[in-house]
Coordinates of C-alpha atoms and ligand atoms in Angstrom, one line a residue:
M420 CA 143.3 79.4 62.2
Q421 CA 144.1 81.9 59.7
R422 CA 145.4 85.5 61.0
R423 CA 143.0 87.3 58.8
N424 CA 140.0 85.2 60.5
L425 CA 140.5 85.6 63.9
L426 CA 139.1 88.6 66.1
T427 CA 136.6 86.9 68.1
G428 CA 137.8 87.0 71.2
L429 CA 139.8 89.8 73.8
V430 CA 142.4 87.8 74.0
Q431 CA 142.8 87.9 70.0
T432 CA 141.9 91.5 70.0
A433 CA 144.9 92.3 72.5
G434 CA 147.2 90.7 70.0
L435 CA 146.5 92.4 67.0
A436 CA 146.8 95.4 69.0
V437 CA 151.2 94.3 70.1
A438 CA 151.0 93.8 66.4
A439 CA 149.4 97.0 65.3
A440 CA 151.9 98.7 67.9
S441 CA 155.1 97.3 65.9
V442 CA 153.9 98.2 62.5
S443 CA 156.9 99.3 60.2
R444 CA 157.0 102.3 58.8
V445 CA 156.8 100.9 55.5
A446 CA 154.2 98.4 56.2
L447 CA 152.1 101.3 58.1
A448 CA 152.7 103.0 53.9
A449 CA 150.8 99.1 53.0
L450 CA 147.2 98.9 53.4
P451 CA 145.6 98.1 56.2
E452 CA 145.2 94.1 56.3
P453 CA 141.3 93.4 56.4
V454 CA 140.3 91.3 59.8
M455 CA 137.3 88.8 58.3
Q456 CA 134.9 87.3 60.3
T457 CA 134.0 83.4 59.6
N458 CA 131.3 83.3 62.2
A459 CA 127.4 84.7 62.9
D460 CA 127.9 85.0 66.4
T461 CA 128.2 88.3 68.5
A462 CA 131.6 88.9 69.0
P463 CA 132.6 90.3 72.2
P464 CA 132.6 94.0 73.2
L465 CA 136.2 95.0 71.4
V466 CA 137.8 97.3 74.4
P467 CA 139.7 99.6 72.9
P468 CA 143.2 98.7 72.5
N469 CA 144.6 102.0 71.6
G470 CA 143.8 105.7 71.2
R471 CA 140.7 107.3 73.4
P472 CA 139.5 105.4 76.0
Y473 CA 135.6 104.3 75.8
H474 CA 132.9 101.1 76.7
P475 CA 132.3 99.5 73.6
V476 CA 129.1 98.5 71.8
V477 CA 127.7 94.8 71.5
T478 CA 126.7 94.4 68.1
L479 CA 124.4 91.6 68.1
N480 CA 124.9 88.8 66.1
G481 CA 127.7 90.8 64.6
W482 CA 131.3 92.3 65.7
T483 CA 133.2 96.0 65.9
A484 CA 136.2 96.1 63.1
P485 CA 139.7 96.5 64.8
W486 CA 141.6 99.3 63.5
R487 CA 145.7 100.1 63.5
M488 CA 147.1 103.5 64.4
N489 CA 148.3 105.3 61.8
A490 CA 150.2 108.2 63.0
G491 CA 147.4 109.2 65.3
T492 CA 144.7 108.2 62.2
K493 CA 142.2 105.3 63.1
E494 CA 142.5 103.3 60.0
F495 CA 140.1 100.2 58.6
H496 CA 139.7 98.4 56.5
L497 CA 136.4 97.3 54.7
V498 CA 136.3 95.0 52.0
A499 CA 132.9 94.7 49.5
E500 CA 132.3 90.6 48.5
P501 CA 129.9 88.1 48.2
V502 CA 129.0 86.8 51.5
V503 CA 126.7 83.5 52.6
R504 CA 125.3 84.6 56.1
E505 CA 123.5 82.5 57.7
V506 CA 120.1 83.6 58.8
A507 CA 119.8 81.1 61.3
P508 CA 120.4 77.6 62.0
G509 CA 119.9 76.0 58.5
L510 CA 119.6 78.6 56.6
K511 CA 122.1 80.5 54.7
V512 CA 121.8 82.6 52.1
N513 CA 124.2 84.6 49.6
M514 CA 124.2 87.9 50.3
W515 CA 126.6 90.8 49.9
G516 CA 128.2 91.9 52.8
Y517 CA 131.7 93.2 54.0
N518 CA 134.6 91.3 55.7
G519 CA 132.8 88.1 55.0
Q520 CA 129.2 88.8 56.6
S521 CA 126.4 91.0 56.5
P522 CA 126.0 93.1 58.1
G523 CA 129.7 94.2 58.2
P524 CA 131.8 95.1 60.8
T525 CA 131.0 98.0 63.5
I526 CA 133.2 101.2 63.3
E527 CA 133.8 102.6 67.3
V528 CA 135.5 105.6 67.0
V529 CA 135.7 108.4 69.4
E530 CA 134.6 111.8 69.2
G531 CA 137.4 114.0 67.4
D532 CA 139.1 110.9 65.7
R533 CA 140.7 111.0 62.3
V534 CA 139.6 108.1 60.4
R535 CA 140.7 106.3 57.4
I536 CA 138.6 103.6 55.1
F537 CA 139.8 101.8 52.9
V538 CA 137.4 99.9 51.1
T539 CA 138.2 97.2 48.2
N540 CA 135.5 96.3 46.2
R541 CA 135.6 92.4 45.8
L542 CA 132.0 92.8 44.1
P543 CA 130.8 92.2 40.2
E544 CA 129.8 95.7 40.2
H545 CA 130.7 98.8 41.1
T546 CA 130.0 100.1 44.6
T547 CA 130.4 102.9 46.5
I548 CA 130.0 103.9 50.8
H549 CA 127.7 106.5 52.2
W550 CA 129.0 107.6 55.6
H551 CA 124.6 107.9 57.1
G552 CA 124.3 110.6 59.1
Q553 CA 128.1 112.5 59.5
R554 CA 129.3 115.5 59.3
L555 CA 132.6 115.6 56.9
P556 CA 133.3 117.2 53.8
N557 CA 131.3 116.3 50.3
G558 CA 133.2 114.6 48.5
M559 CA 133.9 111.6 51.5
D560 CA 130.0 111.8 51.7
G561 CA 130.5 108.4 49.4
V562 CA 127.5 109.4 46.6
G563 CA 129.0 107.8 42.9
G564 CA 128.2 110.0 40.4
L565 CA 127.5 112.7 43.0
T566 CA 130.4 113.1 45.0
Q567 CA 132.4 110.7 43.5
P568 CA 133.5 108.1 40.9
Q569 CA 132.2 104.8 41.4
I570 CA 134.9 102.3 42.9
A571 CA 135.3 99.5 40.0
P572 CA 135.4 96.1 41.1
G573 CA 138.8 95.0 42.2
K574 CA 139.5 98.8 43.1
T575 CA 139.8 100.4 46.5
F576 CA 139.6 103.8 47.8
V577 CA 140.0 105.7 50.9
Y578 CA 137.7 107.7 52.7
E579 CA 138.8 110.1 55.2
F580 CA 136.9 112.7 58.0
V581 CA 137.1 113.6 61.4
A582 CA 134.3 111.7 64.0
R583 CA 132.6 115.1 64.6
R584 CA 129.6 113.9 66.5
P585 CA 129.1 111.6 69.2
G586 CA 126.1 109.2 68.1
S587 CA 124.0 105.8 66.2
F588 CA 125.3 105.4 62.4
M589 CA 125.2 103.7 59.7
Y590 CA 127.1 103.3 56.4
H591 CA 126.2 101.2 53.1
P592 CA 126.2 102.2 48.8
H593 CA 125.4 104.3 47.6
A594 CA 125.7 102.8 44.2
D595 CA 123.1 100.9 42.5
E596 CA 121.3 101.0 46.4
M597 CA 118.8 98.7 45.3
V598 CA 120.6 95.7 44.8
Q599 CA 123.4 96.1 47.1
M600 CA 121.1 97.1 50.0
A601 CA 118.3 93.9 48.9
M602 CA 121.5 92.2 49.1
G603 CA 122.6 92.9 52.5
M604 CA 125.2 95.5 52.6
M605 CA 125.3 98.0 55.4
G606 CA 127.3 98.2 58.9
L607 CA 126.6 100.2 61.8
W608 CA 128.7 103.4 63.3
I609 CA 129.4 104.4 66.8
T610 CA 131.1 107.7 67.9
H611 CA 131.5 107.4 71.3
P612 CA 131.6 110.7 73.2
R613 CA 135.0 111.6 74.1
G614 CA 135.3 112.2 78.0
Q615 CA 131.8 113.4 79.8
H616 CA 129.2 115.0 77.7
P617 CA 126.3 116.5 80.0
H618 CA 123.1 114.7 77.5
I619 CA 124.9 110.9 77.2
A620 CA 124.6 108.7 80.3
P621 CA 127.3 106.0 81.0
V622 CA 125.6 103.1 80.0
Q623 CA 126.8 99.5 82.1
R624 CA 125.7 97.7 78.3
D625 CA 124.9 99.2 74.9
Y626 CA 123.4 97.1 72.0
A627 CA 123.3 97.8 68.4
F628 CA 121.6 96.4 65.6
L629 CA 120.5 96.9 62.3
L630 CA 117.1 96.4 61.0
N631 CA 117.0 94.7 57.5
A632 CA 114.5 93.0 55.6
F633 CA 115.2 89.6 52.7
D634 CA 113.0 88.4 49.9
V635 CA 114.3 84.5 49.7
E636 CA 112.1 82.0 48.0
P637 CA 111.6 78.5 49.9
G638 CA 114.2 75.6 49.3
S639 CA 116.4 79.2 47.2
L640 CA 119.7 80.5 48.5
T641 CA 119.6 84.3 47.1
P642 CA 116.8 87.5 47.8
K643 CA 115.2 88.4 44.7
I644 CA 116.1 91.6 44.2
N645 CA 113.3 93.6 43.3
T646 CA 111.4 92.8 45.7
M647 CA 110.3 96.2 47.1
T648 CA 107.0 95.2 50.1
E649 CA 106.6 91.3 50.4
F650 CA 109.3 90.2 51.9
N651 CA 109.8 87.6 54.0
L652 CA 113.3 87.4 56.0
W653 CA 112.5 90.1 58.8
A654 CA 115.4 90.7 60.4
W655 CA 118.2 92.3 63.3
N656 CA 121.6 92.1 61.5
S657 CA 120.7 89.6 59.2
R658 CA 119.4 86.7 61.8
V659 CA 116.4 86.4 62.6
F660 CA 114.5 85.0 65.5
P661 CA 115.1 82.5 67.1
A662 CA 118.5 83.1 66.0
I663 CA 119.0 86.2 67.1
S664 CA 121.0 86.8 70.3
P665 CA 119.2 87.7 73.3
L666 CA 120.4 90.9 75.2
V667 CA 121.3 90.4 78.6
A668 CA 121.2 93.0 81.7
R669 CA 122.0 92.7 84.7
R670 CA 119.7 94.0 87.0
G671 CA 119.7 97.6 87.1
D672 CA 122.5 98.4 84.7
R673 CA 121.4 101.4 82.5
V674 CA 120.9 99.8 78.8
R675 CA 121.1 101.6 75.6
I676 CA 119.9 99.5 72.5
R677 CA 120.7 101.6 69.2
V678 CA 118.1 100.2 66.7
G679 CA 118.9 101.5 62.2
N680 CA 116.5 100.4 59.9
L681 CA 117.4 99.8 56.4
T682 CA 114.4 98.1 55.5
M683 CA 112.0 99.7 53.0
T684 CA 109.4 99.7 56.0
N685 CA 108.8 101.3 59.5
H686 CA 109.6 99.1 62.6
P687 CA 107.7 99.8 65.5
I688 CA 110.1 98.4 68.1
H689 CA 109.1 97.6 71.3
L690 CA 110.1 96.3 74.6
H691 CA 108.0 94.3 77.6
G692 CA 108.8 95.1 81.3
H693 CA 110.2 98.4 80.8
E694 CA 109.9 102.3 79.7
F695 CA 112.5 104.1 77.7
E696 CA 113.6 107.1 77.0
V697 CA 114.6 108.2 73.2
T698 CA 118.2 109.7 73.8
G699 CA 119.2 109.9 70.4
T700 CA 119.7 109.5 66.8
D701 CA 121.1 109.1 64.0
G702 CA 121.0 113.4 64.2
G703 CA 122.8 112.8 67.3
V704 CA 122.0 113.5 70.9
V705 CA 118.5 114.4 72.0
P706 CA 118.2 116.7 75.0
P707 CA 117.3 115.5 77.9
S708 CA 113.9 118.4 78.1
A709 CA 112.5 116.4 74.7
R710 CA 112.9 113.2 75.9
W711 CA 109.5 111.3 77.1
P712 CA 108.7 107.5 78.3
E713 CA 108.1 105.1 75.6
V714 CA 107.5 101.2 75.2
T715 CA 107.8 101.3 71.6
T716 CA 109.5 103.5 69.4
D717 CA 109.0 103.7 65.4
V718 CA 112.2 103.3 63.7
G719 CA 111.0 105.1 60.2
V720 CA 113.1 103.6 56.8
G721 CA 116.6 105.6 57.2
Q722 CA 116.6 106.9 60.9
M723 CA 118.1 105.3 63.8
R724 CA 116.8 105.0 67.0
Q725 CA 118.7 105.2 70.4
I726 CA 116.8 104.2 73.5
E727 CA 118.2 103.6 77.4
L728 CA 116.4 102.1 79.7
I729 CA 117.0 100.9 83.8
A730 CA 116.7 97.1 83.5
D731 CA 115.3 97.0 86.9
E732 CA 112.7 93.9 86.4
P733 CA 114.1 90.6 86.0
G734 CA 112.9 88.4 84.0
D735 CA 113.0 87.4 79.9
W736 CA 111.5 90.1 78.2
A737 CA 110.4 90.6 74.9
L738 CA 112.2 92.7 72.8
H739 CA 110.5 93.3 69.0
C740 CA 109.0 95.0 66.1
H741 CA 105.1 94.9 66.5
K742 CA 103.5 94.4 63.3
S743 CA 103.2 90.8 64.0
H744 CA 103.8 89.7 60.3
H745 CA 108.0 90.5 61.1
T746 CA 107.8 88.7 63.9
M747 CA 107.2 85.3 61.2
G748 CA 109.4 83.1 59.5
A749 CA 109.2 82.4 55.4
M750 CA 105.0 80.9 54.1
G751 CA 103.6 83.2 56.6
H752 CA 102.7 85.0 53.2
G753 CA 99.9 84.0 50.6
V754 CA 98.1 81.4 52.5
P755 CA 94.5 81.7 52.4
T756 CA 92.8 83.0 55.3
M757 CA 91.0 79.6 56.5
L758 CA 89.5 80.8 59.9
G759 CA 86.9 78.4 60.2
V760 CA 86.7 76.8 57.3
E761 CA 85.9 72.6 57.5
Q762 CA 89.1 71.1 55.7
H763 CA 87.9 67.7 56.9
D764 CA 86.8 66.6 54.0
L765 CA 88.6 68.7 51.3
V766 CA 91.8 67.6 53.3
E767 CA 91.5 63.6 51.9
K768 CA 89.6 64.9 48.0
I769 CA 93.4 66.8 47.9
Q770 CA 95.6 64.6 49.3
K771 CA 94.4 61.3 46.8
I772 CA 96.0 64.1 44.3
V773 CA 99.0 65.4 46.6
P774 CA 99.8 63.3 49.2
D775 CA 101.1 66.1 51.2
Y776 CA 98.6 68.7 51.8
M777 CA 98.4 69.5 55.3
A778 CA 95.4 71.4 56.1
M779 CA 96.3 75.2 57.9
G780 CA 94.3 77.8 59.1
E781 CA 90.7 76.4 59.9
H782 CA 91.2 77.3 63.9
G783 CA 94.1 79.9 63.1
M784 CA 97.3 79.0 62.6
A785 CA 98.9 78.5 66.5
D786 CA 99.2 74.8 65.1
M787 CA 101.6 75.9 63.3
G788 CA 103.8 76.5 66.3
A789 CA 104.3 72.8 66.7
M790 CA 104.3 71.8 64.0
S791 CA 106.7 69.8 61.8
M792 CA 105.7 70.6 58.4
P793 CA 107.7 69.0 55.6
L794 CA 110.0 72.4 54.4
P795 CA 111.6 72.6 51.7
A796 CA 115.9 72.7 52.1
N797 CA 117.4 76.0 53.3
T798 CA 113.8 77.1 54.8
H799 CA 113.1 78.8 57.9
P800 CA 110.1 78.1 59.1
M801 CA 107.2 80.6 59.1
M802 CA 106.7 80.1 63.6
T803 CA 109.2 78.7 65.6
G804 CA 111.8 78.6 68.4
T805 CA 110.7 77.0 72.0
G806 CA 110.6 78.3 75.6
P807 CA 110.4 77.4 79.1
F808 CA 106.5 77.3 78.5
G809 CA 106.1 75.8 75.0
P810 CA 106.4 77.4 71.4
L811 CA 106.1 81.1 70.8
E812 CA 105.0 81.6 67.7
M813 CA 107.7 83.8 66.3
G814 CA 110.3 83.9 63.1
G815 CA 111.5 87.2 62.2
M816 CA 112.1 90.3 64.4
F817 CA 112.1 89.3 67.6
T818 CA 114.4 88.7 70.1
T819 CA 114.7 89.3 74.3
L820 CA 116.3 91.6 77.0
K821 CA 116.8 89.3 79.8
V822 CA 117.7 91.0 83.5
R823 CA 119.4 88.7 85.9
A824 CA 120.5 90.1 89.3
G825 CA 123.8 89.2 90.2
L826 CA 125.7 89.0 86.5
A827 CA 129.5 89.9 85.7
A828 CA 129.3 93.8 84.3
N829 CA 131.5 92.1 81.5
D830 CA 129.1 88.8 81.1
Y831 CA 126.9 88.5 78.2
R832 CA 126.2 85.0 78.1
D833 CA 123.2 83.7 77.6
P834 CA 121.8 83.1 81.3
G835 CA 119.1 80.1 79.7
N836 CA 115.3 80.6 80.8
Y837 CA 114.4 82.7 83.7
T838 CA 112.9 80.9 86.8
Q839 CA 109.9 82.9 87.8
P840 CA 109.4 83.0 91.6
P841 CA 106.9 81.2 92.9
G842 CA 103.5 83.0 93.0
T843 CA 104.4 84.9 89.9
S844 CA 102.9 83.4 87.2
A845 CA 99.8 83.6 85.6
W846 CA 97.7 79.8 86.1
Q847 CA 95.3 77.8 84.3
W848 CA 91.9 79.3 86.8
Q849 CA 91.0 75.1 88.7
G850 CA 87.3 76.1 89.5
A851 CA 84.2 76.4 87.9
P852 CA 84.4 76.8 84.4
A853 CA 83.5 80.4 83.4
Q854 CA 79.1 81.3 83.2
L855 CA 78.8 82.9 79.6
P856 CA 76.8 84.6 78.2
P857 CA 75.6 82.9 74.6
A858 CA 78.0 84.4 72.1
A859 CA 76.8 85.9 69.0
R860 CA 78.6 83.5 67.3
T861 CA 80.8 80.4 67.3
V862 CA 83.5 78.9 64.8
P863 CA 85.0 75.4 65.7
A864 CA 87.4 75.3 67.7
A865 CA 90.9 73.9 67.5
T866 CA 91.4 70.3 69.8
D867 CA 93.8 70.7 72.1
A868 CA 93.3 70.2 75.4
G869 CA 92.3 73.8 76.5
A870 CA 89.2 74.1 74.3
A871 CA 88.0 70.2 74.1
T872 CA 84.7 72.3 76.0
A873 CA 83.9 74.3 72.7
H874 CA 82.8 70.4 71.2
K875 CA 80.2 70.5 74.2
P876 CA 76.7 72.3 74.1
T877 CA 77.1 76.3 75.5
A878 CA 75.4 77.3 78.0
S879 CA 72.6 78.5 75.4
G880 CA 72.3 75.1 74.6
H881 CA 72.9 75.2 71.0
Q882 CA 75.3 72.8 69.8
H883 CA 78.3 73.8 67.8
H884 CA 78.5 74.3 64.8
H885 CA 79.4 71.2 63.0
Ligands
CU313 CU1 108.5 95.3 61.8

């Protein structure tokens, strides 16, 4: 493996730190070597090898950029470039990003750190980086044309400022934004508190991800950059369910989750089984007197929400956007509503002309979760993912918080499916069928086992419409 391509583990990180410590004066006068990431897995947290200590974040399906210490300044090197991002196994998308991936690496620093970021442009057009939410000198704000000249292709710019406020922040271009953000150019910036902060609790697990969205026509490879509302890949850190890593917590851990929104619409992020508080935004710490319990928090466009909870309920708890279209994969849109429309005769006729034609949606669309439709190459199914009880019928902004007793503090591995204790699961009634009043209206039911009785006469004696 090339040295520039390493850094997915603590061992390599420590090796890099040793290398960085022995960099000569001459080398320090040169650009820091950019570290590239070649895969879309969640990297282990980067324990700081030098500088002020902090408890590192875990970037979902992402990683933290290593830095070089140069006379007390933390130096990072971001390379803006075209990348191929694996959005899910079987779905690769041509994006623009940083250092080999979209999103770019998370920048983690400590309140009071002096930070120098070298930005090299390997895109076919100019770019800049805006440091969303930071207090900084105007000339470091990264707005092309307003606060700085654009960074031309092939050129490197240097940004330098002190990380003044602890909190959750983002970075993204402020140059040809519509194109560059639609192509996936964005990243997270975490400023950890220096020492004990009165309103920032220590946490045992600290997760971070960005909400992003792409419009990739089924079977194609490149996002449509002019799309404003009709996206079909609703992603977290440029990944879609079931390819988004789970958040893992030990029972009793205090868990922080930092969510930034760089899409074109709001996302109500909902957690099952626990309540949480919003403890910070990209504007900084929320004082405890201004917090209240929630189970859903709306993350508006260009906003960040930092939530915290005590993970005290063991289980596999859904964590997802509550807009139901945003937990769907491609092809969920533009399908006509077929609820209650009998298609049996039609299908035969249409199949004479279009042999692959399938009837969809007559009984709802749950069929889609179990169905293996012929899909164009490089397409994510609309509803997918399988749990211990069957298909999950999801495909976008969805993952799980997996709470388990007795995990090691640094164990972030997927613990597998939760085993529900006997007597604590929902069960199917085995007694006499429910006696129901006549239905106001009946619709043909699906032919799965649970709905088979719908074809028999109902209690009212009416035959189902067939
Ligand atoms: Cu959403």
